[in-house]
Amino acid sequence: MMLFVLITVSYLMGSLSGARIAQRIFQTGDPTKLGSGNPGATNMYRVSGWKAALFTLLFDIFKAVIPLWGSYFLHIQPIELGFIAIACCLGHIFPIYYKFKGGKAVATAFGALLPIGLELGGLLILTWAIIAYKFKYSSLASIVAVSLAPLYVYWLKPKYTFAVIMLTILILIRHLPNIKRLLAGQEPKIHERRKG
């Protein structure tokens, strides 16, 4: 029963959209209709600037940190934490408050991983930053970082490895369109604007 409640709360929190809230606070354009159409921090940066992007990023991270950290200190088993993390990310991807039309859940997945340890968070940020700086693709940086997450976790806290693999698979599946565009040379870079 406790697991069901935590999964439900995590999904409902994940369904809150940092980009859509930022749109109201900063009076910006609709991120689902501008740029890449993705309600995430990178697209908010493209269409609305760094303030809206930073708000979106932090909101989408901490909406996952809260339920996962709470579950972590309730001594929930690692595999069950994986399901709670997935529920939060599914909330971001298929938000009940926004007709189930959400984003990629990269920041939310990062927030879900933070309770494992700040060392993991640092490694993921460093990986993302290096790839983003070198290649200028946010999606590629996210794909590389999330793909390496299970390896980092196995090195730091191996008991959470399988749970992180579950989360990694979900994020990679969500990025399949980005992978196809990257291979075709059609993926927009971080600073580029793109319609629809």
mmCIF file of C-alpha atoms in Angstrom:
data_model
loop_
_atom_site.group_PDB
_atom_site.id
_atom_site.type_symbol
_atom_site.label_atom_id
_atom_site.label_comp_id
_atom_site.label_asym_id
_atom_site.label_seq_id
_atom_site.Cartn_x
_atom_site.Cartn_y
_atom_site.Cartn_z
ATOM 1 C CA MET A 1 0.000 0.000 0.000
ATOM 2 C CA MET A 2 2.818 2.403 0.892
ATOM 3 C CA LEU A 3 4.520 1.750 -2.461
ATOM 4 C CA PHE A 4 1.283 2.448 -4.348
ATOM 5 C CA VAL A 5 0.831 5.761 -2.511
ATOM 6 C CA LEU A 6 4.432 6.804 -3.174
ATOM 7 C CA ILE A 7 4.173 5.890 -6.868
ATOM 8 C CA THR A 8 0.939 7.858 -7.200
ATOM 9 C CA VAL A 9 2.318 10.929 -5.429
ATOM 10 C CA SER A 10 5.491 10.741 -7.506
ATOM 11 C CA TYR A 11 3.498 10.610 -10.751
ATOM 12 C CA LEU A 12 1.316 13.558 -9.723
ATOM 13 C CA MET A 13 4.373 15.623 -8.787
ATOM 14 C CA GLY A 14 6.088 14.633 -12.013
ATOM 15 C CA SER A 15 3.068 15.840 -13.953
ATOM 16 C CA LEU A 16 3.745 19.420 -12.851
ATOM 17 C CA SER A 17 5.493 21.210 -15.716
ATOM 18 C CA GLY A 18 8.289 23.633 -14.921
ATOM 19 C CA ALA A 19 8.161 25.065 -18.445
ATOM 20 C CA ARG A 20 4.441 25.774 -18.347
ATOM 21 C CA ILE A 21 4.719 27.342 -14.899
ATOM 22 C CA ALA A 22 7.681 29.422 -16.109
ATOM 23 C CA GLN A 23 5.570 30.510 -19.079
ATOM 24 C CA ARG A 24 3.047 32.052 -16.684
ATOM 25 C CA ILE A 25 5.586 33.557 -14.297
ATOM 26 C CA PHE A 26 7.793 35.130 -16.972
ATOM 27 C CA GLN A 27 4.965 35.833 -19.445
ATOM 28 C CA THR A 28 6.702 33.994 -22.277
ATOM 29 C CA GLY A 29 5.462 32.198 -25.364
ATOM 30 C CA ASP A 30 4.080 28.666 -25.186
ATOM 31 C CA PRO A 31 7.102 26.287 -25.208
ATOM 32 C CA THR A 32 4.966 23.546 -26.762
ATOM 33 C CA LYS A 33 4.332 25.737 -29.812
ATOM 34 C CA LEU A 34 7.722 27.419 -30.209
ATOM 35 C CA GLY A 35 11.252 26.178 -30.842
ATOM 36 C CA SER A 36 11.432 22.402 -30.692
ATOM 37 C CA GLY A 37 7.991 22.205 -29.066
ATOM 38 C CA ASN A 38 9.436 20.411 -26.043
ATOM 39 C CA PRO A 39 8.438 21.798 -22.611
ATOM 40 C CA GLY A 40 11.919 21.526 -21.166
ATOM 41 C CA ALA A 41 14.760 23.776 -20.026
ATOM 42 C CA THR A 42 16.703 23.745 -23.302
ATOM 43 C CA ASN A 43 13.706 24.813 -25.358
ATOM 44 C CA MET A 44 12.770 27.438 -22.765
ATOM 45 C CA TYR A 45 16.280 28.842 -23.184
ATOM 46 C CA ARG A 46 15.804 28.978 -26.960
ATOM 47 C CA VAL A 47 12.437 30.711 -26.867
ATOM 48 C CA SER A 48 12.401 32.640 -23.572
ATOM 49 C CA GLY A 49 15.937 33.182 -22.262
ATOM 50 C CA TRP A 50 18.042 31.948 -19.382
ATOM 51 C CA LYS A 51 15.796 33.006 -16.472
ATOM 52 C CA ALA A 52 12.812 30.957 -17.652
ATOM 53 C CA ALA A 53 15.170 28.106 -18.564
ATOM 54 C CA LEU A 54 16.824 28.089 -15.135
ATOM 55 C CA PHE A 55 13.453 28.099 -13.372
ATOM 56 C CA THR A 56 12.274 25.226 -15.575
ATOM 57 C CA LEU A 57 15.431 23.214 -14.930
ATOM 58 C CA LEU A 58 15.370 23.626 -11.150
ATOM 59 C CA PHE A 59 11.631 22.983 -10.892
ATOM 60 C CA ASP A 60 11.820 19.808 -12.983
ATOM 61 C CA ILE A 61 14.775 18.553 -10.935
ATOM 62 C CA PHE A 62 13.309 19.199 -7.494
ATOM 63 C CA LYS A 63 9.864 17.829 -8.280
ATOM 64 C CA ALA A 64 11.657 14.473 -8.497
ATOM 65 C CA VAL A 65 14.092 15.032 -5.643
ATOM 66 C CA ILE A 66 11.246 15.495 -3.144
ATOM 67 C CA PRO A 67 9.383 12.169 -3.597
ATOM 68 C CA LEU A 68 12.571 10.167 -4.181
ATOM 69 C CA TRP A 69 14.419 11.586 -1.205
ATOM 70 C CA GLY A 70 11.373 11.023 0.951
ATOM 71 C CA SER A 71 11.142 7.429 -0.255
ATOM 72 C CA TYR A 72 14.886 6.953 0.226
ATOM 73 C CA PHE A 73 14.657 7.927 3.907
ATOM 74 C CA LEU A 74 11.632 5.669 4.354
ATOM 75 C CA HIS A 75 14.050 2.822 3.557
ATOM 76 C CA ILE A 76 12.207 1.773 0.419
ATOM 77 C CA GLN A 77 14.006 -1.043 -1.411
ATOM 78 C CA PRO A 78 16.191 -0.082 -4.418
ATOM 79 C CA ILE A 79 13.959 -1.772 -7.016
ATOM 80 C CA GLU A 80 10.906 -0.029 -5.552
ATOM 81 C CA LEU A 81 12.757 3.294 -5.696
ATOM 82 C CA GLY A 82 13.231 2.563 -9.379
ATOM 83 C CA PHE A 83 9.475 2.279 -9.867
ATOM 84 C CA ILE A 84 8.909 5.519 -7.940
ATOM 85 C CA ALA A 85 11.499 7.292 -10.114
ATOM 86 C CA ILE A 86 9.899 5.937 -13.278
ATOM 87 C CA ALA A 87 6.479 7.118 -12.072
ATOM 88 C CA CYS A 88 7.814 10.650 -11.632
ATOM 89 C CA CYS A 89 9.388 10.639 -15.095
ATOM 90 C CA LEU A 90 6.216 9.208 -16.631
ATOM 91 C CA GLY A 91 4.376 12.083 -15.003
ATOM 92 C CA HIS A 92 6.680 14.510 -16.801
ATOM 93 C CA ILE A 93 6.355 12.638 -20.106
ATOM 94 C CA PHE A 94 2.593 12.037 -19.834
ATOM 95 C CA PRO A 95 1.328 14.745 -17.442
ATOM 96 C CA ILE A 96 -2.235 14.278 -16.281
ATOM 97 C CA TYR A 97 -2.646 18.065 -15.937
ATOM 98 C CA TYR A 98 -1.708 18.800 -19.563
ATOM 99 C CA LYS A 99 -3.603 16.201 -21.604
ATOM 100 C CA PHE A 100 -0.673 13.752 -21.250
ATOM 101 C CA LYS A 101 1.593 15.882 -23.486
ATOM 102 C CA GLY A 102 4.944 16.367 -21.776
ATOM 103 C CA GLY A 103 8.689 16.514 -22.273
ATOM 104 C CA LYS A 104 11.749 14.268 -22.322
ATOM 105 C CA ALA A 105 12.167 13.989 -18.523
ATOM 106 C CA VAL A 106 15.946 14.429 -18.498
ATOM 107 C CA ALA A 107 15.974 16.980 -15.658
ATOM 108 C CA THR A 108 13.362 14.944 -13.806
ATOM 109 C CA ALA A 109 15.446 11.783 -14.151
ATOM 110 C CA PHE A 110 18.472 13.717 -12.860
ATOM 111 C CA GLY A 111 16.442 14.814 -9.842
ATOM 112 C CA ALA A 112 15.355 11.227 -9.245
ATOM 113 C CA LEU A 113 19.004 10.125 -9.219
ATOM 114 C CA LEU A 114 20.284 12.839 -6.874
ATOM 115 C CA PRO A 115 19.254 11.068 -3.643
ATOM 116 C CA ILE A 116 21.694 8.294 -4.555
ATOM 117 C CA GLY A 117 24.514 10.757 -3.946
ATOM 118 C CA LEU A 118 25.949 14.130 -4.851
ATOM 119 C CA GLU A 119 28.951 12.369 -6.419
ATOM 120 C CA LEU A 120 26.595 10.847 -8.972
ATOM 121 C CA GLY A 121 25.011 14.218 -9.607
ATOM 122 C CA GLY A 122 28.433 15.758 -10.171
ATOM 123 C CA LEU A 123 29.467 13.046 -12.620
ATOM 124 C CA LEU A 124 26.242 13.402 -14.601
ATOM 125 C CA ILE A 125 26.532 17.195 -14.768
ATOM 126 C CA LEU A 126 30.180 16.954 -15.833
ATOM 127 C CA THR A 127 29.353 14.394 -18.528
ATOM 128 C CA TRP A 128 26.468 16.482 -19.864
ATOM 129 C CA ALA A 129 28.551 19.678 -19.846
ATOM 130 C CA ILE A 130 31.517 18.133 -21.688
ATOM 131 C CA ILE A 131 29.363 16.646 -24.456
ATOM 132 C CA ALA A 132 27.187 19.769 -24.748
ATOM 133 C CA TYR A 133 30.269 22.025 -24.939
ATOM 134 C CA LYS A 134 32.002 19.882 -27.542
ATOM 135 C CA PHE A 135 29.058 19.029 -29.805
ATOM 136 C CA LYS A 136 26.452 21.739 -28.956
ATOM 137 C CA TYR A 137 23.580 19.227 -28.842
ATOM 138 C CA SER A 138 21.573 19.112 -25.621
ATOM 139 C CA SER A 139 19.902 15.850 -26.638
ATOM 140 C CA LEU A 140 23.238 14.135 -27.349
ATOM 141 C CA ALA A 141 24.609 15.311 -24.011
ATOM 142 C CA SER A 142 21.527 13.934 -22.264
ATOM 143 C CA ILE A 143 21.713 10.615 -24.115
ATOM 144 C CA VAL A 144 25.389 10.129 -23.238
ATOM 145 C CA ALA A 145 24.911 11.146 -19.593
ATOM 146 C CA VAL A 146 21.888 8.915 -19.038
ATOM 147 C CA SER A 147 23.618 6.008 -20.801
ATOM 148 C CA LEU A 148 26.598 6.283 -18.454
ATOM 149 C CA ALA A 149 24.419 6.661 -15.340
ATOM 150 C CA PRO A 150 24.195 2.883 -14.631
ATOM 151 C CA LEU A 151 27.987 2.601 -14.897
ATOM 152 C CA TYR A 152 28.480 5.497 -12.478
ATOM 153 C CA VAL A 153 25.952 4.030 -10.046
ATOM 154 C CA TYR A 154 27.573 0.581 -10.236
ATOM 155 C CA TRP A 155 30.858 2.248 -9.301
ATOM 156 C CA LEU A 156 29.376 4.359 -6.465
ATOM 157 C CA LYS A 157 26.411 2.389 -5.041
ATOM 158 C CA PRO A 158 25.964 -0.880 -6.933
ATOM 159 C CA LYS A 159 22.726 -1.910 -5.178
ATOM 160 C CA TYR A 160 20.887 0.790 -7.171
ATOM 161 C CA THR A 161 22.252 -0.265 -10.556
ATOM 162 C CA PHE A 162 19.218 -2.204 -11.798
ATOM 163 C CA ALA A 163 16.825 0.556 -10.752
ATOM 164 C CA VAL A 164 18.915 3.102 -12.664
ATOM 165 C CA ILE A 165 19.025 0.827 -15.720
ATOM 166 C CA MET A 166 15.210 0.855 -15.715
ATOM 167 C CA LEU A 167 15.202 4.654 -15.665
ATOM 168 C CA THR A 168 17.888 4.850 -18.356
ATOM 169 C CA ILE A 169 15.870 2.657 -20.711
ATOM 170 C CA LEU A 170 12.812 4.889 -20.293
ATOM 171 C CA ILE A 171 14.766 8.078 -21.069
ATOM 172 C CA LEU A 172 16.498 6.515 -24.079
ATOM 173 C CA ILE A 173 13.161 5.343 -25.493
ATOM 174 C CA ARG A 174 11.834 8.884 -25.074
ATOM 175 C CA HIS A 175 14.852 10.161 -27.028
ATOM 176 C CA LEU A 176 14.433 7.864 -30.055
ATOM 177 C CA PRO A 177 13.178 10.757 -32.260
ATOM 178 C CA ASN A 178 16.216 12.809 -31.195
ATOM 179 C CA ILE A 179 18.547 9.911 -32.006
ATOM 180 C CA LYS A 180 17.013 9.645 -35.499
ATOM 181 C CA ARG A 181 17.424 13.403 -36.061
ATOM 182 C CA LEU A 182 21.025 13.298 -34.798
ATOM 183 C CA LEU A 183 21.859 10.501 -37.235
ATOM 184 C CA ALA A 184 20.169 12.433 -40.049
ATOM 185 C CA GLY A 185 21.927 15.690 -39.134
ATOM 186 C CA GLN A 186 18.590 17.398 -38.448
ATOM 187 C CA GLU A 187 18.750 17.882 -34.682
ATOM 188 C CA PRO A 188 18.819 21.562 -33.597
ATOM 189 C CA LYS A 189 21.785 22.696 -31.552
ATOM 190 C CA ILE A 190 21.323 24.296 -28.139
ATOM 191 C CA HIS A 191 21.369 27.869 -29.406
ATOM 192 C CA GLU A 192 19.281 27.258 -32.532
ATOM 193 C CA ARG A 193 15.588 28.012 -32.912
ATOM 194 C CA ARG A 194 13.436 25.499 -34.720
ATOM 195 C CA LYS A 195 9.765 25.565 -35.572
ATOM 196 C CA GLY A 196 7.353 22.897 -34.325
#
